[in-house]
Coordinates of C-alpha atoms and ligand atoms in Angstrom, one line a residue:
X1055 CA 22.5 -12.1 -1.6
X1056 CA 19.8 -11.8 0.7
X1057 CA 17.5 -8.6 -0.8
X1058 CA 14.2 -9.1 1.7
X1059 CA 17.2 -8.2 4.4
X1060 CA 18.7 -5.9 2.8
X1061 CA 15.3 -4.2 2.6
X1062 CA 13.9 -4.8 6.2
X1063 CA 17.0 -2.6 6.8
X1064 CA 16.4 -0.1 5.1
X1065 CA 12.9 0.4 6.0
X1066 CA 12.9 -0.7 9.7
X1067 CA 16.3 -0.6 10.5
X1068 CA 16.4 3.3 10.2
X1069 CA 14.3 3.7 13.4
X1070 CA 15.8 1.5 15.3
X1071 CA 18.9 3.1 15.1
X1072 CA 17.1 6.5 15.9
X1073 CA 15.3 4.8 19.1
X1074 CA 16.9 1.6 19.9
X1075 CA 13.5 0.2 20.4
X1076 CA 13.4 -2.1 17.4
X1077 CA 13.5 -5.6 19.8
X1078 CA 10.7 -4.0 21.7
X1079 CA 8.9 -3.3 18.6
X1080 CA 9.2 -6.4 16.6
X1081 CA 8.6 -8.7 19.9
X1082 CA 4.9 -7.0 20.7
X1083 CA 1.8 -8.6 19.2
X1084 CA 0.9 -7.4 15.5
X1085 CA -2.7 -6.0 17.0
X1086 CA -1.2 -3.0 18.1
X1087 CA -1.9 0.1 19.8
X1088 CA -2.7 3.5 18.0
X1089 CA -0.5 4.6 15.8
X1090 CA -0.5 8.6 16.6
X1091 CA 0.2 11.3 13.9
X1092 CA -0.3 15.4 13.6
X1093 CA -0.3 17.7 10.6
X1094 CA -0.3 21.1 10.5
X1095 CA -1.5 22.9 7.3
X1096 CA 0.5 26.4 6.8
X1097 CA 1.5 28.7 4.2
X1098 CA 5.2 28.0 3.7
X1099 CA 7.8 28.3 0.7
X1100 CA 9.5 25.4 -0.8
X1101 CA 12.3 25.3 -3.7
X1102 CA 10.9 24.0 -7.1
X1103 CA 13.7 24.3 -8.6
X1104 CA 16.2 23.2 -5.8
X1105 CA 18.2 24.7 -3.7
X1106 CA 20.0 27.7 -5.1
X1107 CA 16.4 28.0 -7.1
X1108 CA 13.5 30.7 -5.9
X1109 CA 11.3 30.2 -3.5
X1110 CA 8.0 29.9 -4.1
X1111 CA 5.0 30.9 -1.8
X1112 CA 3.0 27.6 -1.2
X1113 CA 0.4 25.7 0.7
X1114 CA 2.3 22.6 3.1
X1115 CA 1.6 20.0 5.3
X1116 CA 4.1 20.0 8.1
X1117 CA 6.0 22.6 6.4
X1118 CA 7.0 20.0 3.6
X1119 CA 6.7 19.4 0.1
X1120 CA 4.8 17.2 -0.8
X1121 CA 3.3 16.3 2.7
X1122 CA 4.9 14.0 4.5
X1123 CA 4.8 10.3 4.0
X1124 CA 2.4 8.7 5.9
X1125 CA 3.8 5.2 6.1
X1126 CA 0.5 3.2 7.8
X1127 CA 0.4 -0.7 8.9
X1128 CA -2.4 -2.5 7.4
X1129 CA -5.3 -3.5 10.3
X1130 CA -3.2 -0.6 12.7
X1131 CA -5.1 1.9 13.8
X1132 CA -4.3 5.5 13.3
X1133 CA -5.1 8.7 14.7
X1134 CA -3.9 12.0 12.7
X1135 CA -4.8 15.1 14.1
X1136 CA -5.5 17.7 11.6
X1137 CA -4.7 21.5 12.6
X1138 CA -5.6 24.3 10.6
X1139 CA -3.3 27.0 10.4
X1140 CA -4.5 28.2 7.0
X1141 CA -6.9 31.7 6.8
X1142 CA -9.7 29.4 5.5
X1143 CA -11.7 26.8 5.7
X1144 CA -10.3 22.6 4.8
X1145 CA -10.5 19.2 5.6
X1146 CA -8.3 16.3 4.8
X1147 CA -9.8 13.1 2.5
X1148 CA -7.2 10.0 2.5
X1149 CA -8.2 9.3 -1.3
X1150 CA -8.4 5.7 -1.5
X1151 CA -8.6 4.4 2.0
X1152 CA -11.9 2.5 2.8
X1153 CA -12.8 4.0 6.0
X1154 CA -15.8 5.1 8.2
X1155 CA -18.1 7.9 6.4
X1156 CA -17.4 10.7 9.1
X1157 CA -13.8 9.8 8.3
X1158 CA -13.8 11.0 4.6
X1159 CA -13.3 14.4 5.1
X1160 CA -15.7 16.2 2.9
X1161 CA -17.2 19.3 4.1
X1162 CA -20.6 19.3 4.6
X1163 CA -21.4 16.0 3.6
X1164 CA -19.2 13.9 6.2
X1165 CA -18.0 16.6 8.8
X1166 CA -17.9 20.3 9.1
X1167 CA -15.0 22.1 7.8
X1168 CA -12.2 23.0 10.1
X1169 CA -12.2 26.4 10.8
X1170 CA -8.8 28.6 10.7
X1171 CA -7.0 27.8 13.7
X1172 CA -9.2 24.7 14.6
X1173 CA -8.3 20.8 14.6
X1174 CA -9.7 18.0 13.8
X1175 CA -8.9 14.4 14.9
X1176 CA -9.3 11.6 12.0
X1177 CA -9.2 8.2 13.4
X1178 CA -9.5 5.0 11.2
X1179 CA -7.7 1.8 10.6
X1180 CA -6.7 0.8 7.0
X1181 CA -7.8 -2.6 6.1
X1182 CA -6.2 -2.3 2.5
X1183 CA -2.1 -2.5 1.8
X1184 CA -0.8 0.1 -1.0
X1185 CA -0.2 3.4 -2.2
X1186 CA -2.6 5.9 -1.5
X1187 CA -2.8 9.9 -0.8
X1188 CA -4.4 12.9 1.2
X1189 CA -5.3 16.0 0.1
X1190 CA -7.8 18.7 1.0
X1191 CA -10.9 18.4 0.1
X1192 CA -12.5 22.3 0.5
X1193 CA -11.8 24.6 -2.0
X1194 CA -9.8 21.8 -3.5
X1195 CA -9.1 23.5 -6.8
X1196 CA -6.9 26.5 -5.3
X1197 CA -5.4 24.0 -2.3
X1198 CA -4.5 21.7 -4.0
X1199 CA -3.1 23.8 -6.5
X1200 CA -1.0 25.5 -4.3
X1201 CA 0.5 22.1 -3.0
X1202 CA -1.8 20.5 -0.6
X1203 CA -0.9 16.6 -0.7
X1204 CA 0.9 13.8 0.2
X1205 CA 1.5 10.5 0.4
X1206 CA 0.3 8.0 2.6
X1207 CA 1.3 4.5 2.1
X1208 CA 0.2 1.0 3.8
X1209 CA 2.7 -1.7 4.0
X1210 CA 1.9 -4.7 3.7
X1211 CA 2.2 -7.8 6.3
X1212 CA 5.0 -9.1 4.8
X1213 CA 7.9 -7.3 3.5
X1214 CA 7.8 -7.2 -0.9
X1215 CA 10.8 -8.9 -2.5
X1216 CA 12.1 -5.8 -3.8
X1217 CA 15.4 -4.4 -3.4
X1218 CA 13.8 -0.7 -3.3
X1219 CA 11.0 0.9 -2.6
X1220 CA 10.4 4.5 -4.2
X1221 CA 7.9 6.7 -4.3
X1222 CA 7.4 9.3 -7.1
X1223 CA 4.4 11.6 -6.5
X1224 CA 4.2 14.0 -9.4
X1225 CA 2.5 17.3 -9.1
X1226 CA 1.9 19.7 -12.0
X1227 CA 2.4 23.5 -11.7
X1228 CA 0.9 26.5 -13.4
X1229 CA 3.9 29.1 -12.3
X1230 CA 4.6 32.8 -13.7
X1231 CA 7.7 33.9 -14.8
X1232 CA 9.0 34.8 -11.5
X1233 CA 8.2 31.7 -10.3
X1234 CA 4.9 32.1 -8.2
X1235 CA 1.8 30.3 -8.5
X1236 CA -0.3 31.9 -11.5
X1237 CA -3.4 32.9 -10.5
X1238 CA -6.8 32.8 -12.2
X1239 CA -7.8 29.3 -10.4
X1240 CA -11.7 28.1 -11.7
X1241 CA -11.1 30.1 -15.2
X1242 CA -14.0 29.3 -18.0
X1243 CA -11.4 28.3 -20.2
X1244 CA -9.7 25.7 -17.6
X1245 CA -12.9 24.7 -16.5
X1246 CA -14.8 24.2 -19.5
X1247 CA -12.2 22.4 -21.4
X1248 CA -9.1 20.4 -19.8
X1249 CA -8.6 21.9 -16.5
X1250 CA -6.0 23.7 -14.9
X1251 CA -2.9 22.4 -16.9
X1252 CA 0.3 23.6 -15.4
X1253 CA 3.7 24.3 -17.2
X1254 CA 6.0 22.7 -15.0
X1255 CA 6.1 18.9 -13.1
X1256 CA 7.8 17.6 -10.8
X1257 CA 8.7 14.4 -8.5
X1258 CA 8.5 14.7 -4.7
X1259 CA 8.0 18.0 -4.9
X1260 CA 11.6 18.9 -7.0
X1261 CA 12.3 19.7 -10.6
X1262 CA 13.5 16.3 -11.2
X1263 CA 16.6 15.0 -11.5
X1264 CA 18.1 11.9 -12.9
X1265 CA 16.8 8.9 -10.8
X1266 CA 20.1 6.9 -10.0
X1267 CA 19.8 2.9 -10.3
X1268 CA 21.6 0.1 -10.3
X1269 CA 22.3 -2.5 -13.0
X1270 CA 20.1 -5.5 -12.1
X1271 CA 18.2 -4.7 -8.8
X1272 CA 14.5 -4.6 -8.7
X1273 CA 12.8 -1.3 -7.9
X1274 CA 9.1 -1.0 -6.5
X1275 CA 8.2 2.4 -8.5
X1276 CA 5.3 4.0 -6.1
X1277 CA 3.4 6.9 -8.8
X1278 CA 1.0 8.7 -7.6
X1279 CA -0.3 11.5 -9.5
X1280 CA -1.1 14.4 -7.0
X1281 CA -1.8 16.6 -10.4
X1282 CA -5.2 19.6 -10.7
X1283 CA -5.5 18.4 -13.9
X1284 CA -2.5 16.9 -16.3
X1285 CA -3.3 13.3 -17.6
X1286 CA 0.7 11.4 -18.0
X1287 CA 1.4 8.6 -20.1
X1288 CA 5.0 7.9 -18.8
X1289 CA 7.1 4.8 -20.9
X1290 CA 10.3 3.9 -19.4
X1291 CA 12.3 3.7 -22.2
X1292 CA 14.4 0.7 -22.3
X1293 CA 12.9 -1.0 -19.5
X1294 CA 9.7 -3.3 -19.0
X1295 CA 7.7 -2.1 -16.0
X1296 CA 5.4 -4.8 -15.0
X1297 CA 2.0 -3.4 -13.0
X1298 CA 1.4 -4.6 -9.5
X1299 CA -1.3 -2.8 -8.1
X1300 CA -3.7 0.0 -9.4
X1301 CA -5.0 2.7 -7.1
X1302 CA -3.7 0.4 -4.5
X1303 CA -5.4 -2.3 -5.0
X1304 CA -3.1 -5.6 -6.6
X1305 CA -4.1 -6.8 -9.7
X1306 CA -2.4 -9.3 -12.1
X1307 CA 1.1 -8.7 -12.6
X1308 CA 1.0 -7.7 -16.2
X1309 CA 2.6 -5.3 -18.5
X1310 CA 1.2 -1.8 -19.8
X1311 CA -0.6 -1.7 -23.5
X1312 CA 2.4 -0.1 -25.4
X1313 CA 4.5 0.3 -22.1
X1314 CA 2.6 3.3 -21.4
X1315 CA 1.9 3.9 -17.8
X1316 CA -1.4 5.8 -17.8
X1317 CA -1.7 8.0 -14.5
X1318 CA -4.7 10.6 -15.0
X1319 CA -5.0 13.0 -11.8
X1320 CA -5.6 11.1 -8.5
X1321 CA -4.1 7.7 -9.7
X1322 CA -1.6 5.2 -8.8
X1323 CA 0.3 2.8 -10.4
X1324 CA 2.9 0.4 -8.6
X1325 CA 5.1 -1.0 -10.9
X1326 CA 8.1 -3.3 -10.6
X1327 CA 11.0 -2.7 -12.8
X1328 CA 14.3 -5.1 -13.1
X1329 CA 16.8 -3.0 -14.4
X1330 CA 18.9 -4.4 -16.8
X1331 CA 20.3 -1.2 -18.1
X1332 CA 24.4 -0.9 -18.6
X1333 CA 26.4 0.5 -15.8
X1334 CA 26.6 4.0 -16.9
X1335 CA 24.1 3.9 -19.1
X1336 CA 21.2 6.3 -19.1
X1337 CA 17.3 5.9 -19.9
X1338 CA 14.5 8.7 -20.3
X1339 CA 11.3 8.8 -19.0
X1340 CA 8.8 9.8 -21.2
X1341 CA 5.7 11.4 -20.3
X1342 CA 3.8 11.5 -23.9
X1343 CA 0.3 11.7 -23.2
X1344 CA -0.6 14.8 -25.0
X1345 CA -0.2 14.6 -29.0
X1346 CA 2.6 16.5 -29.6
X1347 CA 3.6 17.7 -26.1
X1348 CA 5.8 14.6 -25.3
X1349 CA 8.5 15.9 -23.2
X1350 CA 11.1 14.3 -20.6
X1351 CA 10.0 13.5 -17.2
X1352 CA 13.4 12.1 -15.9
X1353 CA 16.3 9.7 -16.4
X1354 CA 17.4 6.5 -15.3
X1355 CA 21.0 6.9 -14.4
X1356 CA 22.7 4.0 -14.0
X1357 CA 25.7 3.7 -11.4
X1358 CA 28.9 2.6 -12.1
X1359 CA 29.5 -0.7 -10.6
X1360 CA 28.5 -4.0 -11.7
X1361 CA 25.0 -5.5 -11.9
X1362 CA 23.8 -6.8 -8.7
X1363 CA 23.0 -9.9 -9.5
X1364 CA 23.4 -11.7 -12.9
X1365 CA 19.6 -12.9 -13.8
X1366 CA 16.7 -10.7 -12.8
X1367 CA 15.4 -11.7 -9.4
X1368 CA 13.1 -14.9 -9.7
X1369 CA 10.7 -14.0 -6.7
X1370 CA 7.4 -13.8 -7.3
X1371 CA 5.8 -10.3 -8.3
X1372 CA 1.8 -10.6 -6.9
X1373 CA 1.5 -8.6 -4.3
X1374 CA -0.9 -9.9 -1.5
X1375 CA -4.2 -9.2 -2.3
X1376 CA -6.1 -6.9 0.3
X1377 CA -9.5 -7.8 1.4
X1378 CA -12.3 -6.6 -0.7
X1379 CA -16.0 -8.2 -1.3
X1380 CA -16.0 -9.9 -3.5
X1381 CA -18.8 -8.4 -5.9
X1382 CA -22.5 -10.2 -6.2
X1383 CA -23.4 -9.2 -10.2
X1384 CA -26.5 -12.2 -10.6
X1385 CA -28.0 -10.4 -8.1
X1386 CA -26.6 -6.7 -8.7
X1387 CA -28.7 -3.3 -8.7
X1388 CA -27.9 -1.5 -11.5
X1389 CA -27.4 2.4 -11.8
X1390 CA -25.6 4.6 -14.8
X1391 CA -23.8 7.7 -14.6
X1392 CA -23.9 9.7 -17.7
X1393 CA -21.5 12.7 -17.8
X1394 CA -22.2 15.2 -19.7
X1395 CA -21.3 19.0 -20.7
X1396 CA -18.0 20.6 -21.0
X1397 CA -16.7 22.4 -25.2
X1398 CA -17.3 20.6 -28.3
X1399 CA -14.2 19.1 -29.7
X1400 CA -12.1 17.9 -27.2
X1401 CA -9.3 16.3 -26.6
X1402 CA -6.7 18.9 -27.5
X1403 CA -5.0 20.5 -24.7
X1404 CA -6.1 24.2 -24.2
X1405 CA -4.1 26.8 -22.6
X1406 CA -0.6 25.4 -22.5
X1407 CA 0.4 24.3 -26.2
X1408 CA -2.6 23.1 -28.2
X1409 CA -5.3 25.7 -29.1
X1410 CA -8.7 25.2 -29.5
X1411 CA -10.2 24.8 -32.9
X1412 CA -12.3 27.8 -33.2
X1413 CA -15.4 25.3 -33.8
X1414 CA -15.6 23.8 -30.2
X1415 CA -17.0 27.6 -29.2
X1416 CA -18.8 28.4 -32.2
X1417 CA -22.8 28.1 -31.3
X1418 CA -22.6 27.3 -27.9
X1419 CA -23.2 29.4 -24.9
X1420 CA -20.0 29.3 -22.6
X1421 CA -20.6 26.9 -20.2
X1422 CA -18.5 27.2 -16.9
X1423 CA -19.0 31.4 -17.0
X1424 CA -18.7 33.1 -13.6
X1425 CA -18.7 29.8 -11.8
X1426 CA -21.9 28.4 -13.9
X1427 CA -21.8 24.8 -14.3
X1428 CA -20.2 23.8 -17.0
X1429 CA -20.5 19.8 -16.8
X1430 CA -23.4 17.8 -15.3
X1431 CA -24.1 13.8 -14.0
X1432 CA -27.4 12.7 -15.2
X1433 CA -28.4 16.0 -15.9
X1434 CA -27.8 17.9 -12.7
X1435 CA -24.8 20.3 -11.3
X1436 CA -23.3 20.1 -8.3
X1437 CA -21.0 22.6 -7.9
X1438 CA -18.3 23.8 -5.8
X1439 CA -16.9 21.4 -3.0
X1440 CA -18.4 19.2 -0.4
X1441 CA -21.2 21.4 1.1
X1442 CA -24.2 21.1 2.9
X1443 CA -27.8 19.6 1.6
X1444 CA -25.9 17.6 -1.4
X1445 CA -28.9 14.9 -2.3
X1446 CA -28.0 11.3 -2.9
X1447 CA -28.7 10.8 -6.9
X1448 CA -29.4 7.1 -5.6
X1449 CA -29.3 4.8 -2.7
X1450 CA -27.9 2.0 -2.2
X1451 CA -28.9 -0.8 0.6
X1452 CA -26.3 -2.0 2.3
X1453 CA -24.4 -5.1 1.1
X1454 CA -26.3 -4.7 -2.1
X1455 CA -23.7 -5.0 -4.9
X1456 CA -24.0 -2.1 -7.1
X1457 CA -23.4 -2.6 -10.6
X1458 CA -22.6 1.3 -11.7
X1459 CA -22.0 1.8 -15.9
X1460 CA -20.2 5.1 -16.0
X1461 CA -20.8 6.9 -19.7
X1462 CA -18.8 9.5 -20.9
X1463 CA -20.8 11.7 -23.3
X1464 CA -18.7 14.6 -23.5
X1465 CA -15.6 15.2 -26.0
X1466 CA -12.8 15.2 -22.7
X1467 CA -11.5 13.5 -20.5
X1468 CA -12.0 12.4 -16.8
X1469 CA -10.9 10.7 -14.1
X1470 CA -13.8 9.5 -12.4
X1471 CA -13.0 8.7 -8.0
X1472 CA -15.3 7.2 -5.8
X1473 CA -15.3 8.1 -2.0
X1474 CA -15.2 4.9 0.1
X1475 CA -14.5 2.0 -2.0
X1476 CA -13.1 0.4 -4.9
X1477 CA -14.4 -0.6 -8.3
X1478 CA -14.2 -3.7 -9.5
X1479 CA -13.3 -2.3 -13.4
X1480 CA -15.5 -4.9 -15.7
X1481 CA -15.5 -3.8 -19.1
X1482 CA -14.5 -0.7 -21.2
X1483 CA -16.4 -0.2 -24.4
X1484 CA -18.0 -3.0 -24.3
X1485 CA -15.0 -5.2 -24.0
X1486 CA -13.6 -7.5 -20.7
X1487 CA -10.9 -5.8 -18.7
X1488 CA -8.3 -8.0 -18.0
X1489 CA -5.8 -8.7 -15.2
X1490 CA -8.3 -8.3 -12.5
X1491 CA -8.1 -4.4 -11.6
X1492 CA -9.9 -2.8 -9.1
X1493 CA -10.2 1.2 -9.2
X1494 CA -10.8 3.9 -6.8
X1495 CA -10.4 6.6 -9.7
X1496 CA -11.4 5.2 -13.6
X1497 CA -10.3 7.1 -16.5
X1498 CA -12.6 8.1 -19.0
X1499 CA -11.9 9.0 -22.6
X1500 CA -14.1 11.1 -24.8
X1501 CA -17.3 8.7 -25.2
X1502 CA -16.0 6.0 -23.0
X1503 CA -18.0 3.4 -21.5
X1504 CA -17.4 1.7 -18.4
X1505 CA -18.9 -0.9 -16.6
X1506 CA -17.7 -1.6 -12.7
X1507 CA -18.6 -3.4 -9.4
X1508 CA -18.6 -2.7 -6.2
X1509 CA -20.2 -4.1 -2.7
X1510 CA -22.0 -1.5 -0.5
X1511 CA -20.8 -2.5 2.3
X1512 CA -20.1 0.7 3.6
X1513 CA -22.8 2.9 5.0
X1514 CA -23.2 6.9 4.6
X1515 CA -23.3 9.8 2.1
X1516 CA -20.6 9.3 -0.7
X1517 CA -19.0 11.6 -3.4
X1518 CA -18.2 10.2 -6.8
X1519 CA -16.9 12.8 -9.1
X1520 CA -13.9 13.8 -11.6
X1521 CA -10.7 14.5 -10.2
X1522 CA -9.8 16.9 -12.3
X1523 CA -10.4 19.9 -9.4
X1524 CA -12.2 22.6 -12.3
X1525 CA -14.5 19.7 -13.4
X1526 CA -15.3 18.6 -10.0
X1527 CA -15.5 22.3 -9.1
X1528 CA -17.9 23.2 -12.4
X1529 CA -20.1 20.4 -11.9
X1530 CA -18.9 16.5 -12.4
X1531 CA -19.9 15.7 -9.1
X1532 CA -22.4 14.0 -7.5
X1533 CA -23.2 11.9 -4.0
X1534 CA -24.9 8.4 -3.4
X1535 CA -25.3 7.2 -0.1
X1536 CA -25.4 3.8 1.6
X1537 CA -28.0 2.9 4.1
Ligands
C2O136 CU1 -9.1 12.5 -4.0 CU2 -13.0 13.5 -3.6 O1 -11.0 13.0 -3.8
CU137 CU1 -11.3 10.1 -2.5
CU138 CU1 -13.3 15.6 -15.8

């Protein structure tokens, strides 16, 4: 049984029925011309809860939920043409991809904002295979909360020996009753403590349903959470995932601590799973990362016929690595982040199940009030979105390798994104982290300690700052730049 076929099909074999072009294609040179795209930002209504469900009012690319797939060729360069059709201001970031400064799509900092009705062209080629996404990146609290993302993947070279390749990006909700967005975006509550925590997930932009499989192929899982705020811990029961990649970047094939997937906002995991499930059988997905608030995210449902093959697949499971420098530590300049701010006694989840002890607000003046900062990075607030006059808290020269210890003082957590490259992730706590992982977004919890890597090879103005949007929004933001 040939599966790297069976796959080419069902990737490339789609547009070649649709164009009959696929000899052309696959004949012309690999250096190829520009790959062209357009997305138009709009107010639209999608079905949450499927088709015979309500419609609720949201925020789309291309009229679609989530955006559409931007399936990229590594080393191929692509324009996307951005047009705003939105009554305010945004910009589009392609979290992850390491690409030229006025590329990055902060306002302010890297371009100006496109105005309502306005377009703007991105243009960049992405030298890194994997799973990565875009999302606004003005007033990124309330766009992104009312659906602003999408996926954007980059194959690699050489077709994976996978039998599928599937793409769950999960997106957390806060709705009303009558199914609408809730408002009250940038609360003190949400801001201060956990974020905007929603009350309803789901997987490509549908209340799931059970993910069909069958017995004994090999699925590429693609999760990316698109999320304001909700942390997952997902464990397929039953099953084994093993880790390819980690915010797009390959690392050693290895499996999870516990089997739990850990996918804090703006995060990806690849994972391979061989399922060895029963014909018929079924299997939950658990998402447990809240104490307490474990609930099911979907289920395996295994088809009826036989397995496809009697012993799991014996290809190998490392994925190509992607080229990043390699960094220099001997020789390293050292910086440190310290976070800080936010309620006393954290941890719980606020606002959707867990209340706050009464003694994280006892003493304290309330910190995120009427759009105060309520978080800082070394001491200082940057608040809002990209903007204007955002100083560099430190410079880097270029090709220096920048090694950058990230402390979390405060009682929450946060997932901590850098604009333009990847980390090299070195330690946690104090101790070696394995399986070679590098990290565009790095989870902190409460009083974490992280040490990473990186080479600044990249020059221009930077964000690093916690994805989750009310904490970014509130203050846990900052810029370096590259000279
Ligand atoms: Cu995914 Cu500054 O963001
Ligand atoms: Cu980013
Ligand atoms: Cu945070």
């Amino acid at each position: 049984m040939n599966y790297d076929f069976k796959y080419h099909l069902s990737r490339r074999g789609f547009l070649a029925a649709a164009t009959g072009l696929a000899v052309y294609a696959s004949l012309r040179p690999v250096v190829a011309s520009v790959d062209e795209r357009s997305i138009k930002v709009a107010p639209s209504q999608a079905r949450l809860t499927g088709q015979d469900g309500p419609a609720t009012a949201v925020w789309t690319y291309n009229g679609a939920l989530p955006g559409p797939a931007l399936r990229l060729r590594q080393g191929q360069p692509v324009r996307i043409t951005v047009e705003n059709g939105l009554d305010e201001d945004t910009t589009v970031h392609w979290h992850g991809i390491r690409l030229p400064n006025a590329m990055d799509g902060v306002p302010g900092l890297t371009q100006s904002p496109i105005k309502p009705g306005e377009s703007f062209v991105y243009e960049f080629t992405p030298p890194d295979a994997g799973t990565f996404w875009y999302h606004p990146h003005a007033d990124s609290l309330v766009q992104l909360g009312r659906g602003l993302a999408g996926p954007l993947i980059v194959d690699e070279r050489e077709p994976v020996a996978v039998d599928r390749d599937l793409l769950w990006l999960l997106q957390d909700w806060r709705l009303t009753k009558d199914r609408q967005i809730a408002g009250g975006f940038g609360s003190m509550m949400d801001a201060s403590m956990s974020g905007r925590v929603g009350n309803m997930v789901t997987i490509n932009g549908q209340a799931p349903k059970d993910q069909s499989v069958r017995a004994g192929e090999r699925v590429r899982f693609r999760l990316a959470n698109a999320s304001l705020a909700r942390m997952m811990a997902l464990r397929f029961e039953g099953h084994r995932p093993v880790v390819l990649a980690i915010d797009g970047q390959p690392c050693e094939p290895h499996e999870p601590e516990g089997g739990r997937l850990v996918l804090a906002p703006a995060m990806r995991i690849d994972v391979a799973i061989d399922m060895q499930g029963d014909p018929g059988s079924g299997h939950d997905v658990i998402d447990d990362f809240y104490d307490g608030l474990a609930y099911r995210l979907t289920t395996l449902a295994y088809d009826k016929p036989p397995p496809l093959r009697a012993h799991p697949l014996q290809a190998p499971l490392a994925l190509p690595r992607n080229p990043l420098p390699a960094p220099d530590l001997p020789n390293a300049v050292r910086q440190e982040i310290v976070l800080q701010g936010g309620m006393m006694g954290g941890g719980k989840l606020a606002g959707v199940g867990g209340m706050m002890g009464m003694s994280g607000m006892m003493g304290m003046t309330m910190p995120g009030m009427n759009g105060a900062a309520a978080w800082a990075i070394n001491g200082m607030s940057m608040t809002g979105d990209g903007h204007a006059g955002m100083a560099p808290q430190f410079t880097l020269e270029r090709g220096a390798t920048c090694h950058l210890t990230m402390r979390n003082e405060t009682a929450w957590w946060h997932p901590m994104h850098v604009h333009g490259f990847s980390l090299s992730v070195l330690s946690r706590n104090g101790s070696p982290v394995p399986h070679r992982q590098w990290q565009d977004t790095a989870l902190l919890a409460p009083k974490d300690v992280i040490e990473c890597a990186f080479v600044a090879d990249n020059p221009g103005d930077w964000m690093l700052h916690c994805h989750v949007a009310d904490h970014q929004m509130s203050g846990l933001m900052t810029v370096f730049r590259v000279t």
